[in-house]
């Protein structure tokens, strides 16, 4: 595996808030860096070295003499966390309870939910879509329903993420969602089911319908199957060439990267090399053991950015060095180490760096990243890091106000200078934007205003994607 926690944000990369405004109910977000190996169960205990007598002596001392009663579990967790921290490796961590569950859900790309997506409108939370055969559809939920309560508690003033966290839960448990439809309140009770996340989405390039676009958001257990299905679907729609968009993809399971990598290479070509601490190197090559005979022989282009990491870089590097596929965008993150997971109890596991990986040509891209063949950048307004608050008003001065000003400028509002100060000019721009969006023209931002701004800019970015345009141009010539 390659880690998804504690990933430092790089400046000037596309913020996730611009990549879409819909949040799937009960989806577990996969932030940070991805994994390169499947989790493994390793409960074995090696012989304890003599130096650990100090650890046991400290434990006994605390238990016998500390002025407060302390549980052995707390002390054990502290010892484990301390050992992991002593490695000085941000990708080696101790995970317990919710953190472990989040990791497991990310790897499996599944969760306990109701199979609906929710979006924030100007005045309420609204059901945006329903999965076929999902608990939400079976219970009678409809697109356009307004979310009012979850298990009897109001979510009308909650953000999307807060509402989602209340709806998701353990598979098989029951949740009651109250919705407003045609002025009437309806209680819908449903049993949470296993919902599989779409880690691959497809579309045809707006400028050339013969070019199919496959966007991979992470490498999880269903990703390779979803990629294969996506290629087949795009072929039926007339696609003759493909763009594989790995921007913002934090990585994931090595197995799925190997399968997809093999699909784009001839049998025997190198996908990746994994080197352990002794220097022993295992070379992974394309073949039926990974792709089961399914190949993508059409011309390819791969999109990367500073948030493309780990398994994303494995795939990009494999196709670039073994097949000559161009990398378009910005330099990738540079995550060249491999982690696996050892489950040490029912609710805890240790994620540990066990090796480093090399590209087919033997390059270690750790902290360097993959350089793009064709460099393209996001517009300046798409490089802001997002907002830490939705509430801004006259007299405020902050980085959020600066981001707001740049966003309003991109939305067509007149602000001479983005200086981070919410003055009268910014207030007027906010009022004008709110009026255009059919919102109360208060001159102060709120959740609805920021959501409307994000939605507008997301649409604008989709229509002005320099990397997609460059990739289409390249593929038209090759």
C-alpha positions in Angstrom: 0.0 0.0 0.0 0.9 3.6 -0.1 -0.4 5.9 2.5 -3.5 8.1 2.5 -3.1 9.8 5.8 -1.1 12.9 6.7 -0.6 14.0 3.2 0.8 17.6 3.1 -1.1 19.9 0.7 1.0 21.2 -2.1 0.4 24.8 -3.2 -1.2 25.6 -6.5 -3.1 22.3 -7.1 -6.7 21.9 -8.1 -8.7 22.0 -4.8 -11.1 19.2 -4.3 -13.9 21.6 -3.8 -13.8 22.4 -7.5 -14.1 18.8 -8.6 -17.8 18.5 -8.0 -20.6 19.7 -5.7 -22.4 16.4 -5.1 -21.6 14.3 -2.1 -22.7 10.7 -2.1 -24.7 9.8 1.0 -22.5 7.7 3.3 -19.4 7.8 1.1 -16.2 7.6 3.0 -13.8 10.2 1.6 -10.3 9.0 0.6 -8.0 11.9 1.4 -4.2 11.7 1.3 -2.1 9.1 -0.4 -3.1 5.7 -1.7 -2.1 2.2 -0.9 0.1 -0.2 -2.8 -0.5 -3.5 -1.2 -3.6 -5.3 0.1 -4.0 -5.3 3.9 -2.7 -8.5 5.5 -3.5 -10.1 8.8 -0.3 -10.6 10.8 -1.0 -11.3 14.5 2.3 -13.1 15.1 4.6 -11.8 17.9 8.3 -12.1 17.5 10.7 -12.5 20.5 10.7 -9.3 22.5 14.2 -7.8 22.7 15.8 -7.1 26.0 15.7 -3.4 25.4 11.9 -3.6 25.8 12.2 -4.3 29.5 12.4 -0.5 29.8 8.9 -0.3 28.2 7.5 -2.9 30.6 9.2 -1.2 33.6 7.7 2.1 32.6 4.3 0.5 32.2 4.5 -1.1 35.6 5.6 2.1 37.2 2.7 4.1 35.8 0.2 1.4 36.8 1.5 1.2 40.3 2.4 4.8 41.1 0.8 7.3 38.8 -1.6 9.6 40.7 -4.5 8.8 38.4 -5.8 5.4 37.4 -4.8 4.7 33.8 -6.1 1.9 31.6 -3.7 -0.6 30.2 -5.3 -0.1 26.8 -4.5 3.6 26.9 -0.9 2.9 27.8 -0.6 0.2 25.1 -2.0 2.5 22.4 0.4 5.2 23.5 3.4 2.9 23.3 2.4 1.7 19.8 1.8 5.3 18.6 5.1 6.3 20.1 7.0 3.5 18.2 5.4 4.5 14.9 6.2 8.2 15.5 9.8 7.3 16.3 10.2 6.0 12.7 9.9 9.6 11.4 7.8 8.2 8.5 4.5 10.0 8.0 3.1 7.0 6.1 3.7 4.5 8.9 0.8 4.9 11.4 -1.3 3.2 14.0 -5.0 3.2 13.2 -7.8 2.4 15.6 -11.6 2.3 15.5 -12.9 5.0 13.1 -9.5 5.5 11.4 -9.3 1.8 10.8 -12.9 1.6 9.5 -12.3 4.6 7.2 -9.2 2.9 5.8 -11.0 -0.4 5.2 -13.9 1.4 3.6 -11.5 3.3 1.3 -9.8 0.1 0.2 -13.0 -1.7 -0.5 -14.7 1.4 -2.0 -17.8 0.3 -0.2 -19.8 1.5 2.9 -23.0 1.2 4.7 -25.4 3.6 3.2 -28.7 4.2 1.4 -27.5 4.7 -2.2 -28.4 8.4 -2.6 -26.5 11.6 -3.4 -27.2 14.9 -1.7 -26.5 18.4 -2.8 -26.8 21.8 -1.1 -29.2 24.2 -2.9 -29.7 27.9 -2.0 -32.0 27.0 0.8 -31.9 23.3 1.7 -30.3 19.9 1.3 -31.8 18.0 -1.6 -31.7 14.5 -3.0 -29.8 14.7 -6.3 -29.8 11.1 -7.5 -30.6 7.5 -6.4 -28.9 4.3 -7.2 -31.0 1.7 -8.9 -32.2 -1.0 -6.4 -30.8 0.9 -3.5 -32.4 1.2 -0.1 -33.4 4.8 -0.8 -35.1 3.9 -4.0 -36.9 1.0 -2.5 -38.1 3.1 0.4 -39.7 5.6 -2.0 -37.2 8.4 -1.8 -37.3 10.7 -4.9 -34.9 13.1 -6.6 -35.8 16.6 -5.4 -36.9 15.5 -1.9 -35.7 17.9 0.8 -33.8 16.4 3.7 -35.4 17.5 7.0 -34.4 15.0 9.7 -32.2 11.9 10.2 -33.4 9.6 13.0 -35.6 12.4 14.3 -32.9 15.0 14.5 -33.0 18.1 12.2 -30.4 18.5 9.5 -32.0 21.5 7.8 -29.2 23.8 9.1 -26.5 21.2 8.5 -24.0 21.1 5.7 -23.9 18.2 3.3 -21.0 16.3 5.1 -22.7 16.6 8.5 -26.0 15.2 7.1 -24.2 12.4 5.3 -22.3 11.4 8.4 -25.7 10.9 10.2 -27.1 8.8 7.3 -24.2 6.4 6.9 -23.6 3.6 9.3 -23.0 -0.1 9.8 -24.4 -2.3 7.0 -27.7 -3.9 8.1 -28.6 -1.2 10.6 -31.7 1.0 10.2 -31.9 4.7 9.5 -35.0 6.9 9.3 -34.8 9.9 7.0 -37.6 12.6 7.0 -38.0 14.4 3.7 -40.3 17.2 2.6 -42.1 16.6 -0.7 -44.8 18.9 -2.1 -45.1 20.6 1.3 -45.6 17.3 3.2 -43.2 15.5 5.5 -42.6 11.9 4.8 -40.7 9.4 7.1 -38.7 6.9 5.1 -37.2 4.0 7.1 -34.6 1.8 5.4 -31.9 -0.7 6.2 -28.4 0.4 5.3 -26.8 -1.7 2.6 -23.4 -2.2 1.1 -23.0 0.6 -1.4 -20.1 0.4 -3.9 -18.4 3.7 -4.9 -17.8 4.5 -8.5 -14.1 5.0 -8.6 -14.2 5.3 -12.4 -16.4 7.6 -14.4 -16.5 8.1 -18.1 -17.5 10.7 -20.7 -16.7 11.7 -24.3 -14.5 14.7 -24.9 -16.7 17.7 -25.7 -14.4 18.8 -28.5 -14.0 15.3 -30.1 -16.5 12.6 -29.5 -14.0 10.0 -30.8 -12.0 10.6 -27.6 -13.2 8.8 -24.4 -12.3 10.1 -21.0 -11.9 7.7 -18.0 -11.5 9.5 -14.7 -10.1 7.3 -11.9 -10.6 8.8 -8.5 -8.8 6.1 -6.5 -7.5 2.5 -6.8 -9.8 0.4 -4.7 -11.0 -3.2 -5.0 -13.6 -2.6 -7.8 -11.5 -0.1 -9.8 -10.0 -2.5 -12.4 -13.4 -4.0 -13.2 -14.9 -0.5 -13.4 -12.1 0.6 -15.7 -12.6 -2.3 -18.0 -16.4 -1.7 -18.1 -15.8 2.0 -18.8 -13.5 1.2 -21.8 -16.1 -1.1 -23.2 -18.9 1.4 -22.8 -16.9 4.2 -24.4 -16.0 2.0 -27.3 -19.7 1.4 -28.0 -20.2 5.2 -27.9 -17.6 5.6 -30.7 -14.4 6.3 -28.7 -11.3 5.4 -30.7 -8.7 7.0 -28.3 -8.6 7.4 -24.6 -7.6 10.0 -22.0 -7.1 8.6 -18.5 -7.5 11.3 -15.9 -5.5 10.6 -12.7 -5.5 14.2 -11.4 -6.3 14.3 -7.7 -6.1 10.5 -7.4 -4.3 9.7 -4.1 -3.5 6.2 -5.1 -4.8 2.8 -3.9 -4.3 -0.9 -4.1 -1.3 -2.1 -6.1 -3.3 -5.0 -7.5 -5.7 -2.7 -9.3 -2.9 -0.5 -10.6 -1.2 -3.7 -11.9 -4.4 -4.9 -13.6 -5.1 -1.6 -15.3 -1.4 -1.1 -16.2 -1.3 -4.5 -17.8 -4.3 -3.7 -19.9 -2.4 -0.9 -21.6 0.9 -2.8 -22.1 2.1 -5.7 -24.2 2.6 -9.0 -22.3 6.1 -9.0 -20.7 6.5 -5.2 -20.5 7.4 -3.9 -17.1 4.7 -2.2 -14.9 6.6 -1.5 -11.8 9.6 -2.7 -9.7 9.3 -3.1 -5.9 12.5 -3.2 -3.8 12.7 -4.3 -0.2 15.2 -3.1 2.4 17.8 -5.7 1.4 17.8 -4.5 -2.1 15.9 -7.5 -3.5 13.7 -6.4 -6.4 10.5 -7.9 -7.6 9.6 -6.9 -11.2 5.9 -6.9 -12.1 5.2 -7.4 -15.8 2.1 -7.2 -17.9 0.3 -10.5 -18.6 -2.9 -12.5 -18.4 -2.4 -13.0 -14.7 -3.4 -9.3 -14.3 -5.5 -8.3 -17.4 -7.1 -11.7 -18.2 -6.5 -11.0 -21.9 -8.3 -7.6 -22.0 -6.1 -5.0 -23.7 -6.4 -1.3 -24.5 -4.5 -0.9 -27.7 -6.0 2.5 -28.7 -3.8 5.6 -28.4 -3.7 6.9 -24.8 -2.9 10.1 -22.9 -2.6 10.4 -19.1 -3.5 13.5 -17.0 -1.6 14.0 -13.7 -1.2 16.8 -11.2 0.5 17.4 -7.8 -2.2 15.3 -6.1 -1.6 12.2 -8.3 0.2 9.9 -6.0 1.4 6.3 -5.3 -0.6 3.9 -7.4 -1.5 6.7 -9.7 2.1 7.3 -10.3 2.8 3.6 -10.7 0.2 3.5 -13.6 1.4 6.7 -15.2 5.0 5.8 -14.9 4.3 2.3 -16.4 2.5 3.5 -19.4 4.9 6.4 -20.0 8.2 4.5 -19.8 7.0 1.1 -21.2 4.7 2.4 -23.9 5.6 6.1 -24.4 2.2 7.4 -23.3 2.4 11.1 -22.7 1.8 12.6 -19.3 -0.1 15.8 -19.4 -0.6 18.4 -16.7 1.7 19.1 -13.7 4.4 17.2 -11.8 2.9 14.4 -9.7 3.2 14.2 -5.9 6.2 11.9 -5.6 5.2 9.0 -3.4 7.7 6.2 -3.9 7.3 4.0 -0.9 5.1 1.0 -0.3 3.0 0.2 2.8 1.1 -2.8 4.0 -1.4 -3.2 6.9 -1.0 -5.6 9.8 -4.2 -6.1 11.7 -3.3 -6.4 15.4 -6.8 -6.6 16.9 -10.4 -6.4 15.8 -10.4 -2.6 15.9 -6.8 -1.7 15.3 -4.1 -2.1 12.6 -0.6 -0.9 11.9 0.2 0.6 8.5 3.9 0.2 7.9 6.3 1.2 5.1 7.9 -2.0 3.8 9.6 -1.2 0.5 10.1 1.4 -2.2 8.9 1.1 -5.8 10.7 2.1 -9.0 9.4 2.9 -12.5 10.1 0.5 -15.3 13.4 2.3 -16.1 14.4 2.0 -12.4 13.7 5.6 -11.4 12.7 6.3 -7.8 10.3 9.3 -8.0 10.0 9.7 -4.2 9.7 13.4 -3.3 10.3 14.2 -7.0 7.2 13.1 -8.8 6.7 12.3 -12.5 7.4 15.2 -14.8 4.7 15.9 -17.4 5.5 15.3 -21.1 3.3 18.3 -21.9 2.9 20.8 -19.1 -0.4 22.5 -18.6 -1.6 24.4 -15.6 -5.0 25.2 -14.0 -6.2 28.8 -14.3 -5.1 31.0 -11.4 -8.6 31.0 -9.9 -8.6 27.2 -9.7 -5.4 27.2 -7.7 -6.8 28.6 -4.4 -7.1 26.1 -1.6 -10.8 26.6 -0.9 -12.6 28.0 2.1 -12.3 27.2 5.8 -15.5 29.2 6.5 -18.6 30.1 4.6 -19.4 33.2 6.6 -17.6 36.4 5.5 -18.8 40.0 5.9 -17.8 43.6 5.6 -14.6 44.4 7.5 -13.3 40.8 7.5 -9.7 40.3 6.5 -8.4 36.8 5.8 -7.1 34.2 3.3 -10.7 33.1 2.9 -11.6 36.6 1.8 -8.7 36.5 -0.7 -10.0 33.2 -2.1 -13.5 34.7 -2.3 -12.3 37.7 -4.2 -10.4 35.6 -6.8 -13.5 33.3 -7.2 -15.8 36.3 -7.7 -13.5 37.7 -10.3 -13.6 34.4 -12.1 -17.4 34.5 -11.8 -17.4 37.8 -13.7 -17.7 40.2 -10.8 -15.7 43.4 -10.7 -13.1 43.5 -7.9 -10.0 45.6 -8.8 -7.7 43.9 -6.4 -7.8 40.6 -4.5 -6.2 41.9 -1.3 -7.9 39.8 1.3 -10.0 42.7 2.8 -13.8 42.5 2.6 -14.5 46.1 1.7 -17.4 47.9 0.0 -16.3 46.7 -3.4 -16.3 43.1 -2.4 -19.6 43.6 -0.6 -21.1 44.9 -3.9 -19.7 42.0 -5.8 -21.2 39.5 -3.4 -24.6 41.2 -3.6 -24.5 41.2 -7.4 -23.5 37.5 -7.5 -26.3 36.6 -5.0 -28.8 38.5 -7.1 -27.7 36.7 -10.3 -28.1 33.3 -8.4 -31.5 34.1 -7.0 -30.2 34.3 -3.5 -31.0 37.0 -0.8 -28.7 39.9 -1.7 -27.3 40.4 1.8 -23.7 41.2 0.8 -22.5 38.6 3.3 -21.6 35.1 2.3 -23.2 32.0 3.7 -23.3 28.3 2.8 -25.7 28.8 -0.1 -23.6 31.6 -1.6 -20.4 29.6 -1.4 -22.1 26.5 -2.8 -23.4 28.5 -5.7 -20.0 29.9 -6.4 -18.4 26.5 -6.3 -21.0 25.1 -8.6 -20.5 27.9 -11.1 -16.7 27.5 -11.0 -16.9 23.7 -11.3 -18.9 24.1 -14.5 -16.5 26.7 -15.8 -13.5 24.5 -15.1 -15.2 21.6 -17.0 -15.6 23.9 -20.0 -12.1 25.3 -19.8 -9.9 22.3 -18.9 -6.5 23.0 -20.4 -5.2 19.5 -19.7 -8.2 17.8 -21.5 -7.8 20.2 -24.4 -4.0 19.5 -24.7 -4.7 15.7 -24.5 -7.3 15.9 -27.2 -5.0 17.9 -29.5 -2.2 15.3 -28.9 -4.4 12.3 -29.6 -5.8 14.0 -32.8 -2.2 14.1 -34.1 -1.3 10.5 -33.1 
